[in-house]
Amino acid sequence: MAAWSWRNGATKMKIGVIGAGGIGGTIGTLWAKAGHEVFFSSRNPEQLSNLITGENTQAGTVAEAAAFADVILLACYYTTINEAISAAGSLDGKILIDATNPYERENGKLHRVPDVSSGLELAAKLPNTKVVKAYNTLPTATFANEAHRSEPYTVFYCGDDAEAKAILAQLIIESGFIGMDTGNLTQAIHQEPGGVLYNRPMLANEAQQLVTSLI
Ligand SMILES: NC(=O)c1ccc[n+]([C@@H]2O[C@H](COP(=O)([O-])OP(=O)(O)OC[C@H]3O[C@@H](n4cnc5c(N)ncnc54)[C@H](OP(=O)(O)O)[C@@H]3O)[C@@H](O)[C@H]2O)c1
């Protein structure tokens, strides 16, 4: 991990956001406020001017964000993952935080894609990338309105790479939440729609009890 340095006791990261919509824009902005360098991306980067809030934020193409970053937040629709990672180019050696949920739209309604974990699918597609799963269990509004509570809400995360998870845990704290490690990436299924950790704002005690019951 070359491009990070210690600053005021925190780690300054170069972060690329692929899918800078509701969830990507919100989490990326929280990280930028914490002092990280955040590169938001879009297929139409000129439409991201609302996210350029200071000198540590910039916008460009998906490929530019991927090349810039050591850590990628993937927050596009499940159905556009292939297109997004193909546009990104090589993600080898990088940390990819998967915030996607496996939904697809049918007859105007969102449906959970059965028997699929988007986190595990991504890891299979990107064997040289450190895929971790986080920021997918709570609604955008909770991230936007409840960051930095005195009793922070829990962001569940999982993954197979210890260093990637340590960096992610720090990023979760700096975004104003508390991280709860649920284990290796096979645990992603508990965080995704239909899983017991999905869509439930929880304080750390309740979250810990629930995670312990899963092991
Ligand atoms: N909504 C929530 O409360 C919430 C909470 C947690 C997790 N999530 C998950 O986060 C993901 C995004 O949800 P959202 O609500 O943030 O959606 P959103 O606001 O509609 O944003 C979707 C983003 O995906 C990007 N995108 C679409 N097609 C793309 C492609 N082919 N290549 C690259 N980027 C592409 C769009 O970028 P362009 O500018 O290029 O169009 C847009 O920024 C979904 O998987 C969702 O399940 C959502």
Coordinates of C-alpha atoms and ligand atoms in Angstrom, one line a residue:
M1 CA 0.0 0.0 0.0
A2 CA 2.1 2.9 -1.2
A3 CA 0.2 6.1 -1.2
W4 CA -0.9 6.7 2.4
S5 CA 0.6 8.6 5.2
W6 CA -0.1 9.3 8.8
R7 CA -1.7 12.6 9.6
N8 CA -3.0 13.6 13.0
G9 CA -3.0 10.0 14.0
A10 CA -5.2 9.0 11.1
T11 CA -4.4 7.4 7.8
K12 CA -4.9 9.5 4.7
M13 CA -6.0 7.3 1.9
K14 CA -6.5 7.7 -1.8
I15 CA -10.1 6.5 -2.4
G16 CA -11.9 6.0 -5.7
V17 CA -15.7 5.9 -5.7
I18 CA -17.3 3.9 -8.6
G19 CA -21.0 4.6 -8.5
A20 CA -21.1 8.1 -7.0
G21 CA -24.8 8.1 -6.5
G22 CA -26.7 8.1 -3.2
I23 CA -24.6 5.7 -1.3
G24 CA -21.2 6.3 -3.0
G25 CA -21.6 10.1 -2.9
T26 CA -22.6 10.0 0.7
I27 CA -19.8 7.7 2.0
G28 CA -17.2 9.4 -0.2
T29 CA -18.2 12.8 1.2
L30 CA -17.9 11.5 4.8
W31 CA -14.4 10.3 4.0
A32 CA -13.4 13.6 2.3
K33 CA -14.6 15.5 5.4
A34 CA -12.3 13.2 7.4
G35 CA -9.4 14.4 5.3
H36 CA -9.0 11.5 2.7
E37 CA -8.4 12.2 -1.0
V38 CA -11.6 11.1 -2.7
F39 CA -12.0 10.7 -6.5
F40 CA -15.6 10.4 -7.5
S41 CA -16.4 8.8 -10.8
S42 CA -19.2 8.6 -13.3
R43 CA -19.9 7.8 -16.9
N44 CA -20.8 11.5 -17.0
P45 CA -18.2 13.1 -14.6
E46 CA -19.3 16.6 -15.4
Q47 CA -22.5 15.8 -13.5
L48 CA -20.7 15.3 -10.2
S49 CA -19.9 19.0 -9.4
N50 CA -22.1 18.8 -6.3
L51 CA -19.6 16.3 -4.8
I52 CA -16.6 18.6 -5.3
T53 CA -16.5 20.2 -1.9
G54 CA -12.8 21.0 -1.4
E55 CA -9.3 20.4 -2.6
N56 CA -9.3 16.7 -1.5
T57 CA -12.2 15.9 -3.8
Q58 CA -12.1 15.5 -7.6
A59 CA -14.2 13.8 -10.3
G60 CA -13.5 11.9 -13.5
T61 CA -14.1 8.7 -15.3
V62 CA -14.3 5.3 -13.7
A63 CA -10.9 4.4 -15.2
E64 CA -9.3 7.6 -13.7
A65 CA -10.8 6.9 -10.3
A66 CA -9.5 3.3 -10.3
A67 CA -6.0 4.4 -11.4
F68 CA -5.9 7.1 -8.7
A69 CA -7.0 5.0 -5.8
D70 CA -5.6 2.4 -3.4
V71 CA -9.1 1.8 -2.0
I72 CA -12.2 1.6 -4.2
L73 CA -15.8 1.9 -3.0
L74 CA -18.0 0.1 -5.5
A75 CA -21.5 1.4 -5.2
C76 CA -23.2 0.8 -8.5
Y77 CA -26.2 -1.5 -9.2
Y78 CA -25.6 -5.2 -9.0
T79 CA -26.7 -5.5 -12.7
T80 CA -24.0 -3.0 -13.8
I81 CA -21.0 -4.5 -11.8
N82 CA -19.5 -6.2 -14.9
E83 CA -19.6 -3.0 -16.9
A84 CA -18.2 -1.0 -14.0
I85 CA -15.2 -3.2 -13.3
S86 CA -14.5 -3.6 -16.9
A87 CA -14.4 0.2 -17.3
A88 CA -12.2 0.4 -14.2
G89 CA -9.3 -1.5 -15.7
S90 CA -6.9 -3.4 -13.5
L91 CA -7.8 -3.4 -9.8
D92 CA -5.0 -5.8 -8.9
G93 CA -3.5 -5.2 -5.4
K94 CA -6.2 -2.7 -4.5
I95 CA -8.8 -2.9 -1.8
L96 CA -12.3 -2.9 -3.1
I97 CA -15.2 -2.2 -0.7
D98 CA -18.3 -3.8 -2.1
A99 CA -21.4 -1.8 -1.1
T100 CA -23.7 -3.4 -3.7
N101 CA -26.7 -5.4 -3.0
P102 CA -27.9 -8.2 -5.4
Y103 CA -31.2 -6.7 -6.6
E104 CA -32.5 -6.6 -10.2
R105 CA -35.4 -4.7 -11.6
E106 CA -38.3 -6.6 -13.1
N107 CA -41.6 -5.1 -14.2
G108 CA -40.6 -1.9 -12.5
K109 CA -40.0 -3.6 -9.2
L110 CA -36.7 -4.4 -7.4
H111 CA -36.2 -8.1 -6.6
R112 CA -33.5 -9.8 -4.7
V113 CA -31.5 -12.0 -7.1
P114 CA -31.9 -15.5 -5.4
D115 CA -28.9 -17.5 -4.1
V116 CA -26.3 -14.9 -5.0
S117 CA -23.8 -12.9 -2.9
S118 CA -22.5 -9.9 -4.8
G119 CA -19.5 -9.8 -2.5
L120 CA -18.5 -13.4 -3.3
E121 CA -19.2 -12.9 -7.0
L122 CA -16.9 -9.9 -7.1
A123 CA -14.1 -11.8 -5.3
A124 CA -14.4 -14.6 -7.9
K125 CA -14.2 -12.0 -10.8
L126 CA -11.3 -10.2 -9.2
P127 CA -8.9 -12.8 -7.7
N128 CA -6.0 -10.3 -7.3
T129 CA -8.1 -7.6 -5.6
K130 CA -8.7 -7.5 -1.8
V131 CA -12.5 -7.6 -1.8
V132 CA -14.3 -6.6 1.4
K133 CA -18.0 -6.1 2.0
A134 CA -19.3 -3.1 3.9
Y135 CA -21.7 -0.1 3.8
N136 CA -24.4 -2.1 2.1
T137 CA -26.6 -2.9 5.2
L138 CA -28.0 0.6 6.0
P139 CA -30.0 3.1 3.9
T140 CA -28.3 6.1 2.3
A141 CA -30.3 8.4 4.6
T142 CA -28.9 6.7 7.7
F143 CA -25.3 7.3 6.5
A144 CA -26.2 10.9 5.5
N145 CA -28.1 11.8 8.7
E146 CA -26.7 9.6 11.5
A147 CA -22.9 9.8 11.1
H148 CA -20.9 10.7 14.2
R149 CA -23.6 9.9 16.7
S150 CA -22.4 9.8 20.3
E151 CA -23.4 6.1 20.2
P152 CA -22.5 5.2 16.7
Y153 CA -24.5 2.8 14.5
T154 CA -22.8 -0.4 13.4
V155 CA -21.4 -1.0 9.9
F156 CA -20.9 -4.7 9.4
Y157 CA -18.0 -5.8 7.3
C158 CA -16.3 -9.0 6.2
G159 CA -13.4 -10.1 4.0
D160 CA -10.5 -12.5 3.7
D161 CA -7.6 -10.1 3.9
A162 CA -6.6 -8.9 7.4
E163 CA -4.8 -5.7 6.3
A164 CA -7.7 -4.7 4.1
K165 CA -10.1 -5.2 7.0
A166 CA -7.9 -3.2 9.3
I167 CA -7.9 -0.3 6.9
L168 CA -11.7 -0.6 6.4
A169 CA -12.3 -0.6 10.1
Q170 CA -10.4 2.7 10.4
L171 CA -12.3 4.1 7.4
I172 CA -15.6 3.1 9.0
I173 CA -14.7 4.9 12.2
E174 CA -13.6 8.0 10.3
S175 CA -16.9 8.0 8.4
G176 CA -18.7 8.3 11.8
F177 CA -19.8 4.7 12.5
I178 CA -18.4 1.7 14.3
G179 CA -17.3 -1.4 12.4
M180 CA -18.2 -4.9 13.3
D181 CA -16.1 -7.7 11.7
T182 CA -18.4 -10.6 10.8
G183 CA -15.6 -12.9 9.5
N184 CA -14.4 -13.9 6.1
L185 CA -16.1 -13.0 2.9
T186 CA -18.5 -16.0 3.0
Q187 CA -20.3 -14.1 5.8
A188 CA -21.3 -11.5 3.2
I189 CA -24.5 -13.5 2.7
H190 CA -25.6 -12.4 6.2
Q191 CA -25.1 -8.7 5.3
E192 CA -26.9 -8.9 2.0
P193 CA -30.7 -8.7 1.5
G194 CA -32.5 -11.5 3.4
G195 CA -29.6 -11.8 5.8
V196 CA -30.1 -11.1 9.5
L197 CA -27.6 -8.2 9.5
Y198 CA -29.3 -6.4 6.6
N199 CA -31.2 -3.1 7.0
R200 CA -31.1 -2.9 10.8
P201 CA -29.5 0.1 12.4
M202 CA -27.8 -1.3 15.6
L203 CA -25.6 -0.2 18.4
A204 CA -22.5 -2.1 19.1
N205 CA -23.8 -4.4 21.9
E206 CA -26.8 -5.7 19.9
A207 CA -24.6 -6.1 16.8
Q208 CA -22.0 -8.1 18.7
Q209 CA -24.6 -10.4 20.2
L210 CA -26.1 -11.0 16.7
V211 CA -22.7 -11.7 15.1
T212 CA -21.7 -14.0 17.9
S213 CA -24.9 -16.0 17.3
L214 CA -23.9 -16.5 13.7
I215 CA -20.5 -18.1 14.4
Ligands
LIG1 N1 -30.0 3.2 -1.7 C1 -29.6 2.7 -0.5 O1 -30.1 3.1 0.5 C2 -28.4 1.7 -0.5 C3 -27.8 1.4 0.7 C4 -26.7 0.5 0.7 C5 -26.3 0.0 -0.5 N2 -26.9 0.3 -1.6 C6 -26.4 -0.3 -2.9 O2 -25.6 0.6 -3.5 C7 -25.6 0.5 -4.9 C8 -26.0 1.9 -5.5 O3 -27.3 2.2 -4.9 P1 -27.7 3.8 -4.9 O4 -29.0 3.9 -4.2 O5 -26.5 4.6 -4.4 O6 -28.0 4.1 -6.5 P2 -27.9 5.4 -7.3 O7 -28.0 6.6 -6.4 O8 -28.9 5.3 -8.4 O9 -26.4 5.4 -7.9 C9 -26.1 4.4 -8.8 C10 -24.7 4.7 -9.3 O10 -24.3 3.6 -10.1 C11 -23.6 4.2 -11.2 N3 -23.6 3.3 -12.4 C12 -24.7 2.9 -13.0 N4 -24.3 2.1 -14.1 C13 -23.0 2.1 -14.1 C14 -22.0 1.5 -14.9 N5 -22.4 0.8 -16.0 N6 -20.7 1.7 -14.6 C15 -20.3 2.4 -13.5 N7 -21.2 3.0 -12.7 C16 -22.5 2.9 -13.0 C17 -24.2 5.5 -11.5 O11 -23.2 6.3 -12.0 P3 -23.4 7.2 -13.4 O12 -23.1 8.6 -12.9 O13 -22.3 6.7 -14.3 O14 -24.8 7.0 -13.9 C18 -24.6 6.0 -10.1 O15 -23.7 6.8 -9.5 C19 -26.7 -0.6 -5.2 O16 -26.0 -1.8 -5.4 C20 -27.5 -0.6 -3.9 O17 -28.1 -1.9 -3.7 C21 -28.0 1.2 -1.7

